Coordinates of C-alpha atoms in Angstrom, one line a residue:
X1 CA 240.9 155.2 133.0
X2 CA 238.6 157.9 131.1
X3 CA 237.5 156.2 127.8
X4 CA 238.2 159.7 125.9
X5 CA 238.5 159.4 121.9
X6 CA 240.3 163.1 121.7
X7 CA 241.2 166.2 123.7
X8 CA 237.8 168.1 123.0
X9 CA 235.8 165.2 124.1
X10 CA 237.9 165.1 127.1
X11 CA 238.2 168.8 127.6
X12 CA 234.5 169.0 127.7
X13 CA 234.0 165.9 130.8
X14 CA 236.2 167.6 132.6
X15 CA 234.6 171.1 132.7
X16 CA 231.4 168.7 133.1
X17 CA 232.4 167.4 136.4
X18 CA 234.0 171.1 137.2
X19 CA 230.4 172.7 137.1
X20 CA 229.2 169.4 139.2
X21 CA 231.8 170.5 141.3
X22 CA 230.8 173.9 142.1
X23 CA 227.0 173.0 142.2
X24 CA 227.8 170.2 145.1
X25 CA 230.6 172.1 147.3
X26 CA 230.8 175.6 146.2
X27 CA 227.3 177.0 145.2
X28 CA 225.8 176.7 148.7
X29 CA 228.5 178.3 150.7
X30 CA 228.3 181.4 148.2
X31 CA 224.4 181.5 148.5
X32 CA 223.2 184.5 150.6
X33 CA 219.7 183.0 150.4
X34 CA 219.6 182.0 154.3
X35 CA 221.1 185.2 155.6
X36 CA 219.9 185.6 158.9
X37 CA 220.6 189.2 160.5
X38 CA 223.8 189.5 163.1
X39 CA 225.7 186.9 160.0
X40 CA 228.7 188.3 158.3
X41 CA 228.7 191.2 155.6
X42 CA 231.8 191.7 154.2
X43 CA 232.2 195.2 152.5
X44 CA 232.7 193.1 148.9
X45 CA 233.5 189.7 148.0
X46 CA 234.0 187.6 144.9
X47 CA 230.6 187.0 142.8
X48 CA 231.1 183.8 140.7
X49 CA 229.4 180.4 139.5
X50 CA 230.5 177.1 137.4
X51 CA 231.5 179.1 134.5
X52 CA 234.7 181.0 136.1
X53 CA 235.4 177.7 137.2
X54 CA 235.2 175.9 133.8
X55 CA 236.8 178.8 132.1
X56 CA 239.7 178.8 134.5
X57 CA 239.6 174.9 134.1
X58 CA 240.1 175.3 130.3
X59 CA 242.9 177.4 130.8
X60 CA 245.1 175.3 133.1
X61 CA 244.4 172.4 130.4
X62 CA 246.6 174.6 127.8
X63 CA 249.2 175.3 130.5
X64 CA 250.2 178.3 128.6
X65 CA 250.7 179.9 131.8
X66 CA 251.3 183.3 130.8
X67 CA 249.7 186.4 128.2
X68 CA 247.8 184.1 125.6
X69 CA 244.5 183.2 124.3
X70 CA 242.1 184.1 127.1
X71 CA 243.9 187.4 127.3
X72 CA 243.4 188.3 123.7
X73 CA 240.0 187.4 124.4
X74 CA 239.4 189.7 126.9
X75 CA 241.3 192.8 126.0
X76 CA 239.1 192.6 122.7
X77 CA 235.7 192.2 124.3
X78 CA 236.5 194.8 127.3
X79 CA 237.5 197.3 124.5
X80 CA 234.4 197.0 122.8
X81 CA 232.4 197.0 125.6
X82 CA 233.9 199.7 127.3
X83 CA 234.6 201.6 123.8
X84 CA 237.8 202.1 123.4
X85 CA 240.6 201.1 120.4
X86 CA 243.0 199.4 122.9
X87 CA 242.8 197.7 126.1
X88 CA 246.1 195.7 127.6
X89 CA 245.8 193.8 130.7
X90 CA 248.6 194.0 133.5
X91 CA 248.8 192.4 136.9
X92 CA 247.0 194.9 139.0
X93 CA 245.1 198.4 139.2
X94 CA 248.5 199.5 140.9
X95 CA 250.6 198.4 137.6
X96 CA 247.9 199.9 135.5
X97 CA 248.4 203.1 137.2
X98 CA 252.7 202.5 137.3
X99 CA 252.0 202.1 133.3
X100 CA 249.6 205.0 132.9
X101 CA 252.0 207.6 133.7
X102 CA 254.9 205.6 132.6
X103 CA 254.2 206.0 129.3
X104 CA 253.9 210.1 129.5
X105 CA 257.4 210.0 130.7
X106 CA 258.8 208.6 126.9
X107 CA 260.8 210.5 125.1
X108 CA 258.9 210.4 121.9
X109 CA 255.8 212.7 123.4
X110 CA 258.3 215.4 123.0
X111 CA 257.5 218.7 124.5
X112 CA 254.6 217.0 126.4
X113 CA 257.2 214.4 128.1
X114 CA 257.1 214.7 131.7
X115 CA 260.5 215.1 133.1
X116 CA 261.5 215.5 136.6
X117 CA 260.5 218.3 138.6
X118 CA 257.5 218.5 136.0
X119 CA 254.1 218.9 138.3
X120 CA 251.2 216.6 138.0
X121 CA 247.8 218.1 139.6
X122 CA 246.3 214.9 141.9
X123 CA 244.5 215.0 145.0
X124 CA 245.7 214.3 148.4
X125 CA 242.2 212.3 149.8
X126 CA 242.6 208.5 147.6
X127 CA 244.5 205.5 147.4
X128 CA 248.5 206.0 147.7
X129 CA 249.3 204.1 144.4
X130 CA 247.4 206.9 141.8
X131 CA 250.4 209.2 143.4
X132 CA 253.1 207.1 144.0
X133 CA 254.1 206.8 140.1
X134 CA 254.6 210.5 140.1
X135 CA 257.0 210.6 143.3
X136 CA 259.1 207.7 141.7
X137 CA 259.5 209.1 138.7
X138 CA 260.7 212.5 140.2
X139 CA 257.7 214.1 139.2
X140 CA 255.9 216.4 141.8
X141 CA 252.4 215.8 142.8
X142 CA 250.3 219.0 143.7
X143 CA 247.5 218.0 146.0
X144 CA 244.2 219.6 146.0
X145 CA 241.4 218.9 148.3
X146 CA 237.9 217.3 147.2
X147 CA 234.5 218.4 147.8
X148 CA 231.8 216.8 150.2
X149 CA 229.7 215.3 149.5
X150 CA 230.9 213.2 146.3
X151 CA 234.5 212.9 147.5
X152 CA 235.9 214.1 144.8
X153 CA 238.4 217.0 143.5
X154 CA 237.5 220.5 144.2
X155 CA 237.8 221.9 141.0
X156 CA 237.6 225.2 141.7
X157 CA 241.5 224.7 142.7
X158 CA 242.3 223.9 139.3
X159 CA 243.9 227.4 138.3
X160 CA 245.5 228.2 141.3
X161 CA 247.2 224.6 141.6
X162 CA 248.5 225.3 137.9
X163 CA 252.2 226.4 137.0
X164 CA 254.3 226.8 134.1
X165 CA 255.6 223.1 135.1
X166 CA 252.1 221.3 134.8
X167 CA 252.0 218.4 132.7
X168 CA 249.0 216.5 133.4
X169 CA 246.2 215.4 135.8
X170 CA 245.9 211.7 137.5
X171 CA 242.8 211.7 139.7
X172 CA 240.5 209.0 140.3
X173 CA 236.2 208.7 140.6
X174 CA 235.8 207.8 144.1
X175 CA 233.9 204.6 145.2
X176 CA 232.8 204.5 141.8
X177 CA 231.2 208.4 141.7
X178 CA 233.5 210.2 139.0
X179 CA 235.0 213.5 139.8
X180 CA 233.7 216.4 137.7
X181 CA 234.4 215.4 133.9
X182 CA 233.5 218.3 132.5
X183 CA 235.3 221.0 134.3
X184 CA 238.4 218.7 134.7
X185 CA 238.6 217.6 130.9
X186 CA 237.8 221.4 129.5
X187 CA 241.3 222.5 131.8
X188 CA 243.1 219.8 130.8
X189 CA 242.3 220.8 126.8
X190 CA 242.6 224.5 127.7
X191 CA 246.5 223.7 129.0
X192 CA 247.4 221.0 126.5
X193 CA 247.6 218.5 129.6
X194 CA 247.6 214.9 130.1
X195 CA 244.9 213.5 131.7
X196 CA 244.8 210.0 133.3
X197 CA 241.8 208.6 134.5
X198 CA 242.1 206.1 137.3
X199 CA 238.9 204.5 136.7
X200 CA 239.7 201.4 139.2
X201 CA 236.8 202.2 142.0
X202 CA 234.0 203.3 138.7
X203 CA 234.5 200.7 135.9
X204 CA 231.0 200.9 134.4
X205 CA 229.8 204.4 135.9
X206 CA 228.5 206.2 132.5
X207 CA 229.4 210.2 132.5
X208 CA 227.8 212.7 130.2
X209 CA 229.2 215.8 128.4
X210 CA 227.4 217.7 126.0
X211 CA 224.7 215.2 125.4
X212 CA 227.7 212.4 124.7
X213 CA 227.2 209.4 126.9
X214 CA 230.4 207.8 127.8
X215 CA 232.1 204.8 130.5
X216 CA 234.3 206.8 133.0
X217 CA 237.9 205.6 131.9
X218 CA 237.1 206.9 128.3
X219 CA 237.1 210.8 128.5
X220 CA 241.0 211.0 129.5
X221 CA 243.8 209.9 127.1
X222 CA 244.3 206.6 129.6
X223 CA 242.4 204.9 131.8
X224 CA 243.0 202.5 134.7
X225 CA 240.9 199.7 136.0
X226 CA 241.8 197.2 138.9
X227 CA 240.6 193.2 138.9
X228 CA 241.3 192.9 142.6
X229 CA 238.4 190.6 144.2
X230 CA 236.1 193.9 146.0
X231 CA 236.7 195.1 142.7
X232 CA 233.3 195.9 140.3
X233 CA 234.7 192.4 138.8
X234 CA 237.5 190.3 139.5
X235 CA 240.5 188.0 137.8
X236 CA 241.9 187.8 141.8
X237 CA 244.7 190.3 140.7
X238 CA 244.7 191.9 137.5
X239 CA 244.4 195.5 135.9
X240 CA 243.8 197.2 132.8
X241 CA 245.2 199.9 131.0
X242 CA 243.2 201.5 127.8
X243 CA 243.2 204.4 125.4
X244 CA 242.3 205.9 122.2
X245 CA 245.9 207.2 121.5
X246 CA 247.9 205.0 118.6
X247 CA 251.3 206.2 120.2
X248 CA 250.0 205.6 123.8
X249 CA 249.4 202.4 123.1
X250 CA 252.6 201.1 121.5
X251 CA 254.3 202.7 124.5
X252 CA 251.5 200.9 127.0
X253 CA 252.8 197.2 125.2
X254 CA 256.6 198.8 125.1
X255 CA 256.2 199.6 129.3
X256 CA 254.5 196.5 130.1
X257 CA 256.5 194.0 128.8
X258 CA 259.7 194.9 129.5
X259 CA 260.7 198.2 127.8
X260 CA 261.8 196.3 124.3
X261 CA 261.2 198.4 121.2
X262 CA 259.8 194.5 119.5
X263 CA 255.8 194.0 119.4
X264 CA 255.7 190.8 118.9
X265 CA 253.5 189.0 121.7
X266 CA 255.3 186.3 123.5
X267 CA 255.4 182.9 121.1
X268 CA 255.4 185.3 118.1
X269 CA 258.9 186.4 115.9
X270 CA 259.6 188.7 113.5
X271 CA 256.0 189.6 112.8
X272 CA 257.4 192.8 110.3
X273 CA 260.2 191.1 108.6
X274 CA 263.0 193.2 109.8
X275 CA 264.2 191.2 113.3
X276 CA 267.7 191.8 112.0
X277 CA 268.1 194.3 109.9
X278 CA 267.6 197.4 112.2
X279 CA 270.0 199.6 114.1
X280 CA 269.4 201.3 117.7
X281 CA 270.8 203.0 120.2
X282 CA 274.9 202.1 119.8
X283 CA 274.4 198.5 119.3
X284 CA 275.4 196.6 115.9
X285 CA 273.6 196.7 113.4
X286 CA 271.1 193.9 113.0
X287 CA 271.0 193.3 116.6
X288 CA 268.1 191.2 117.4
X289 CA 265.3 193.4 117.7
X290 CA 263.6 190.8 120.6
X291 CA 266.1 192.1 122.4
X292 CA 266.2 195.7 122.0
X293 CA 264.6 198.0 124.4
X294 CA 264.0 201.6 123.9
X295 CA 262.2 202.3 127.3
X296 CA 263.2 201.3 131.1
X297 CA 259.9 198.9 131.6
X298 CA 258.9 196.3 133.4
X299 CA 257.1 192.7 133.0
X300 CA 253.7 193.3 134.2
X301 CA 251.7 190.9 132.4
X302 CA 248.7 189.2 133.4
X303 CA 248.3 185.2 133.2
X304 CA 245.8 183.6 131.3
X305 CA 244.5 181.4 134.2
X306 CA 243.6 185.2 135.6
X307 CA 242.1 186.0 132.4
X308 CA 240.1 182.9 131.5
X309 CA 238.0 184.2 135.1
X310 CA 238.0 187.9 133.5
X311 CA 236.5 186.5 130.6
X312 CA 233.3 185.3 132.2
X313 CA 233.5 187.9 134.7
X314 CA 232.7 190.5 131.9
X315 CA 229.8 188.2 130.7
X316 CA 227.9 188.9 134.0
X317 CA 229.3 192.9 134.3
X318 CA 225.8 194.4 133.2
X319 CA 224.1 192.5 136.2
X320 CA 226.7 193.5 138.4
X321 CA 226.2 197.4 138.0
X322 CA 222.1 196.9 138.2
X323 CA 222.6 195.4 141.5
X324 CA 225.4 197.7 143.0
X325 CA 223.1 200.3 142.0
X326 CA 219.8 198.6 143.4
X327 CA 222.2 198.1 146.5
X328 CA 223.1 202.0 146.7
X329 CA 219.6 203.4 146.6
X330 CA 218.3 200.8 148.6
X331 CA 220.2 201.6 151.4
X332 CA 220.6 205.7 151.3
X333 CA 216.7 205.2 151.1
X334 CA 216.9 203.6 154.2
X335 CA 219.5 206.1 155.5
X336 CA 217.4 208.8 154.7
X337 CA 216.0 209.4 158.4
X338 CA 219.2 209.6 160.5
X339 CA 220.3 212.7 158.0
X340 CA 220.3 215.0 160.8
X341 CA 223.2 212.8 162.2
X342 CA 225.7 211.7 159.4
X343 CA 225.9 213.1 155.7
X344 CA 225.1 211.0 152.6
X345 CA 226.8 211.1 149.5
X346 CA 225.3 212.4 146.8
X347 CA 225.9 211.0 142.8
X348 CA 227.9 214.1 140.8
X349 CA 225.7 216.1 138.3
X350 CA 225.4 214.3 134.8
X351 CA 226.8 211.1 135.9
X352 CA 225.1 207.7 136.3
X353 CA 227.4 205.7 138.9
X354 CA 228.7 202.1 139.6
X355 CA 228.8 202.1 142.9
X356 CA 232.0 200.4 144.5
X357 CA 230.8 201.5 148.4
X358 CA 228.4 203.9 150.2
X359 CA 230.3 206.7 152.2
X360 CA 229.0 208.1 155.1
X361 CA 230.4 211.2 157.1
X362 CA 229.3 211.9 160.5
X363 CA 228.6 215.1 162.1
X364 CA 231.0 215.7 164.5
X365 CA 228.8 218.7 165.8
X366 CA 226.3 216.2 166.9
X367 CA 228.5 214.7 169.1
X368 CA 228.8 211.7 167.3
X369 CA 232.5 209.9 167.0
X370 CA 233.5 208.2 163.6
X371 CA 235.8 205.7 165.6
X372 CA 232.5 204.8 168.0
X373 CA 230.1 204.4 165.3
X374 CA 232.3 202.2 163.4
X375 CA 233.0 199.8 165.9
X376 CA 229.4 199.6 167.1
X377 CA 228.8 198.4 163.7
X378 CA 231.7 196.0 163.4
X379 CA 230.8 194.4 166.8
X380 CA 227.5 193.4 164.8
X381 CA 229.4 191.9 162.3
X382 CA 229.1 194.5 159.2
X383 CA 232.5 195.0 157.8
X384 CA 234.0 198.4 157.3
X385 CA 236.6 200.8 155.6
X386 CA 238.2 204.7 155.6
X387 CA 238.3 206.1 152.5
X388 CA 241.8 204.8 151.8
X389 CA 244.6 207.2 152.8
X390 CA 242.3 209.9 154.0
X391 CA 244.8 212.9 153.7
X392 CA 248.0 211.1 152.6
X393 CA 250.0 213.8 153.8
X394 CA 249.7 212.9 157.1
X395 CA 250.8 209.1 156.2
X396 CA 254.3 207.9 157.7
X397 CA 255.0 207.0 154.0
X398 CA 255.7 211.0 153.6
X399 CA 258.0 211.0 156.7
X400 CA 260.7 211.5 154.6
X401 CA 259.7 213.9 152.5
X402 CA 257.4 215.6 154.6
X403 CA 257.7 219.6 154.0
X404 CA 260.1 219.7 151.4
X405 CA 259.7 220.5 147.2
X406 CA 258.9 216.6 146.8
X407 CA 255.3 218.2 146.5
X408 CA 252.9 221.3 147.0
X409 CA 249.8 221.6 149.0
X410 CA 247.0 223.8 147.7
X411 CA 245.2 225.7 150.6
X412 CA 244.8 223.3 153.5
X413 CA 243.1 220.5 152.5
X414 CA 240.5 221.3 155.2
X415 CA 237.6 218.5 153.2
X416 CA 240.8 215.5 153.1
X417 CA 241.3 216.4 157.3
X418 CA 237.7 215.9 157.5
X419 CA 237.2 212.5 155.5
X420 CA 240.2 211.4 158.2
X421 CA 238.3 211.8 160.7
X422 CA 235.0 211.7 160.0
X423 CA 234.0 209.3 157.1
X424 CA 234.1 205.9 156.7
X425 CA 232.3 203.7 154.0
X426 CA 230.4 200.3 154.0
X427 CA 229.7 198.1 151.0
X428 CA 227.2 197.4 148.3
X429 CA 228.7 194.4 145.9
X430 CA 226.0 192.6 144.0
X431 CA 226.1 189.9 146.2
X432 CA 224.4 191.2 148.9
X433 CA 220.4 190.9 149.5
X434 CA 218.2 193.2 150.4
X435 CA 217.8 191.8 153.6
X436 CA 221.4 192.0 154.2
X437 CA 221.1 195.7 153.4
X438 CA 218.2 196.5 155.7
X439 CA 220.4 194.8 158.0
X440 CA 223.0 197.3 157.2
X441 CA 221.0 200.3 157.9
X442 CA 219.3 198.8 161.1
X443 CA 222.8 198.3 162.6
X444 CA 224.2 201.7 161.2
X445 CA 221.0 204.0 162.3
X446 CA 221.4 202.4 166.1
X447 CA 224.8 203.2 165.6
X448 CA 224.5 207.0 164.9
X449 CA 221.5 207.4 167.6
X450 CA 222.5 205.8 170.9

C-alpha cells in the first residue's frame, strides 16, 4: 500500500503519476511533430496536456460530481477574462442558447417579455439550435440572408424584417468572424430590442465600436459560448451563458437550475434567512422556498469533472487564438493564387477574429462543383464541413411547418441558397502545423484546378 501521511500528500502522488501518465501514453499520439503529408487532418480536435488531466484527476478525488468548486472557479476567471459581471456554465452551447432566450420570455421584463407570436429577427444560413429556442417557445423567427464574403447577416434587411411584433435579435459570428456589431447593436438600441449574441463559433474574436475594444459575446445583453471539443476550447460538453444585466442573471441561475425562485447553490440553505417565511404563487405560507419555482426551467448544469478541464483550458486560451489566427492567414496566404477559382472570406471591418474554420466558396461559373472538390480533398484525407444548415429552410426539420406563419422569410435568401451549394469550410485549430496547413492548400488548389 501507498505510505501516504494525509490526503494532500496523497492527492499530490497521484496527479504525479497522472502527468507520468500522459507524458508515457498520451503525449506522443497527440504530437503532430511527425506529420507526414497524405496523414489525417481532422477539421478540429482536442488541444490538451498533463494538466487537464491532473485537474480532472483532482476533481474525481472530491467526487462532488455535480456544480461545485471547479465551476465557481471557472465562471469567475472566464468573467474576468472575457469582461463581464456574470458568467454561468451549462451543459452545452445548445442549453446556453435554450437559456439565452429563455430568460427574455419571464414575466418580470414586462413590456419587453417575449410572448408568443412575438418576432425575433435571426438569420436562416447557421446552426439549427440559435433558432430552435424561438420556434419552441411559440415565438416566430424572421430569417434574413447574410452577405458573402464574411457569412454573416445582411444588415441592410434589418428595417424591412422589422414589425410592430419584434422583440429581439439572436444571431451568431460565423466560424468565429462576428456579424456587423455596429449596425446590428445601433438597431437593436434604436427599437428597445433584445439582443443575444451567440458567441459559440468566436469566443475570443475582439470587435471594435467607437474606439471601444471589446470580446464578441459582450456587446449584446447575453452571450453564448459552446465547450464542445472543435470548440476554440473544450470541457467535452459544456456551455456558457454571460451578461452584464443584474435581472438577466438571476433569471439565467432561475432557468438553469430548474425554474426555483431559491439561489442558493446546490449544498447551500437558507443563504438570506427567510426559507420559510415567504409566500408565492397559491401555496401556504412559509412553504419551503428550495422548493418554490417561479419559472418553467430546466436542470442544465455542468459537472465539475467538465469544469476542472475548462479550468486549465482557459489557462492556455491566449495561445490558442495566436495560433488559429497564425493558422487562418497562413493558409488564405497560400490560397491566394487559385482566387480566380473559389472565393475567400474576408475578416468584417473593425473586427480582429478567432478563427473557428476557413470558408471557402467556389465559383460555380468556373465550372467547378462544390460536391467534386470536397471529395477530392477528403480522398486525401483532409476532413471537411458545410456551413452547418446552409439555408435551414430547406431542412426536413421545417417539413412541418414549411410555408405557414411559424416564420417569415425576407426576400429570397439568394446568399443562404448559395452557401448550400457552394461553400464548404476546412479547419484551423491550434493544433495543426504549418506543414499540415501547406498540406491543406496543396490538396485544396489541385482540387479547384484539375
Amino acid at each position: 500500500m501507498a505510505n501516504w501521511t494525509n490526503e494532500a500528500e496523497a492527492r499530490e502522488q497521484i496527479k504525479t503519476l497522472v502527468a507520468e501518465y500522459y507524458h508515457d501514453f498520451k503525449e506522443p499520439m497527440e504530437s503532430k511533430e511527425n506529420f507526414k503529408p497524405g496523414d489525417r487532418v481532422s477539421y478540429a480536435s482536442r488541444v490538451y496536456d498533463e494538466k487537464e488531466m491532473q485537474s480532472l484527476t483532482d476533481a474525481m478525488l472530491d467526487f462532488w460530481l455535480t456544480t461545485g468548486r471547479f465551476s465557481k472557479e471557472f465562471e469567475k476567471n472566464f468573467a474576468e477574462w472575457i469582461g463581464v459581471k456574470f458568467a454561468h456554465l451549462v451543459n452545452s452551447g445548445s442549453s446556453a442558447n435554450l437559456i439565452a432566450f429563455s430568460v427574455l420570455t419571464a414575466p418580470e421584463l414586462g413590456e419587453r417579455q417575449i410572448k408568443r407570436g412575438d418576432e425575433v429577427i435571426t438569420v436562416a444560413c447557421g446552426f439549427p439550435t440559435t433558432i430552435t429556442p424561438i420556434l419552441q417557445y411559440g415565438a416566430v423567427p424572421v430569417f434574413v440572408d447574410v452577405t458573402i464574403p464574411q457569412y454573416n447577416i445582411d444588415t441592410t434587411q434589418l428595417e424591412a424584417a422589422l414589425s410592430s411584433k419584434t422583440k429581439a435579435v439572436m444571431i451568431a459570428h460565423t466560424l468565429g468572424n462576428p456579424f456587423d456589431l455596429k449596425t446590428v447593436k445601433a438597431f437593436c438600441d434604436k427599437h428597445n430590442l433584445w439582443l443575444i449574441e451567440d458567441n459559440c463559433d468566436a469566443l475570443g474574436t475582439k470587435y471594435t465600436i467607437d474606439g471601444v475594444t471589446k470580446y464578441t459575446g459582450t456587446w449584446g445583453d447575453i452571450g453564448t459560448s459552446s465547450f464542445y471539443p472543435p470548440h476554440h476550447m473544450t470541457m467535452g460538453e459544456g456551455g456558457c451563458v454571460y451578461t452584464d444585466n443584474p435581472l438577466l442573471n438571476r433569471l439565467i441561475l432561475s432557468y438553469r437550475d430548474w425554474g426555483r425562485d431559491c439561489i442558493c447553490v446546490s449544498g447551500q440553505d437558507n443563504m438570506c434567512g427567510h426559507r420559510w417565511d415567504g409566500q408565492f404563487g397559491l401555496l401556504p405560507k412559509g412553504y419551503d422556498h428550495k422548493y418554490t419555482y417561479s419559472h418553467f426551467g430546466y436542470n442544465l448544469k455542468v459537472t465539475d469533472l467538465q469544469a476542472a478541464v475548462g479550468v486549465e483550458q482557459l489557462k492556455k486560451f491566449p495561445g490558442f487564438i495566436e495560433r488559429r489566427k497564425h493558422n487562418w492567414a497562413k493558409l488564405r496566404s497560400s490560397l491566394e493564387t487559385v482566387q480566380d477559382k473559389i472565393i475567400l472570406p474576408v475578416p468584417a471591418e473593425n473586427s480582429d477574429p478567432s478563427w473557428f474554420g476557413f470558408l471557402i466558396s467556389v465559383k460555380p461559373e468556373t465550372g467547378l462543383d462544390r460536391n467534386s472538390v470536397t471529395k477530392y480533398v477528403e480522398e486525401h484525407n483532409i476532413q471537411t464541413r458545410l456551413l452547418f444548415s446552409g439555408n435551414i429552410i430547406r431542412q426536413s426539420c421545417f417539413d412541418e411547418i414549411r410555408g405557414t406563419d411559424a416564420y417569415r422569410v425576407i426576400g429570397n435568401l439568394e446568399n443562404s441558397d448559395y452557401v448550400v451549394n457552394n461553400t464548404f469550410w476546412v479547419g484551423v485549430y491550434p493544433g495543426m502545423t504549418d506543414t499540415m496547413i501547406d498540406y491543406m492548400a496543396k490538396i485544396i488548389k489541385e482540387a479547384v484546378s484539375r
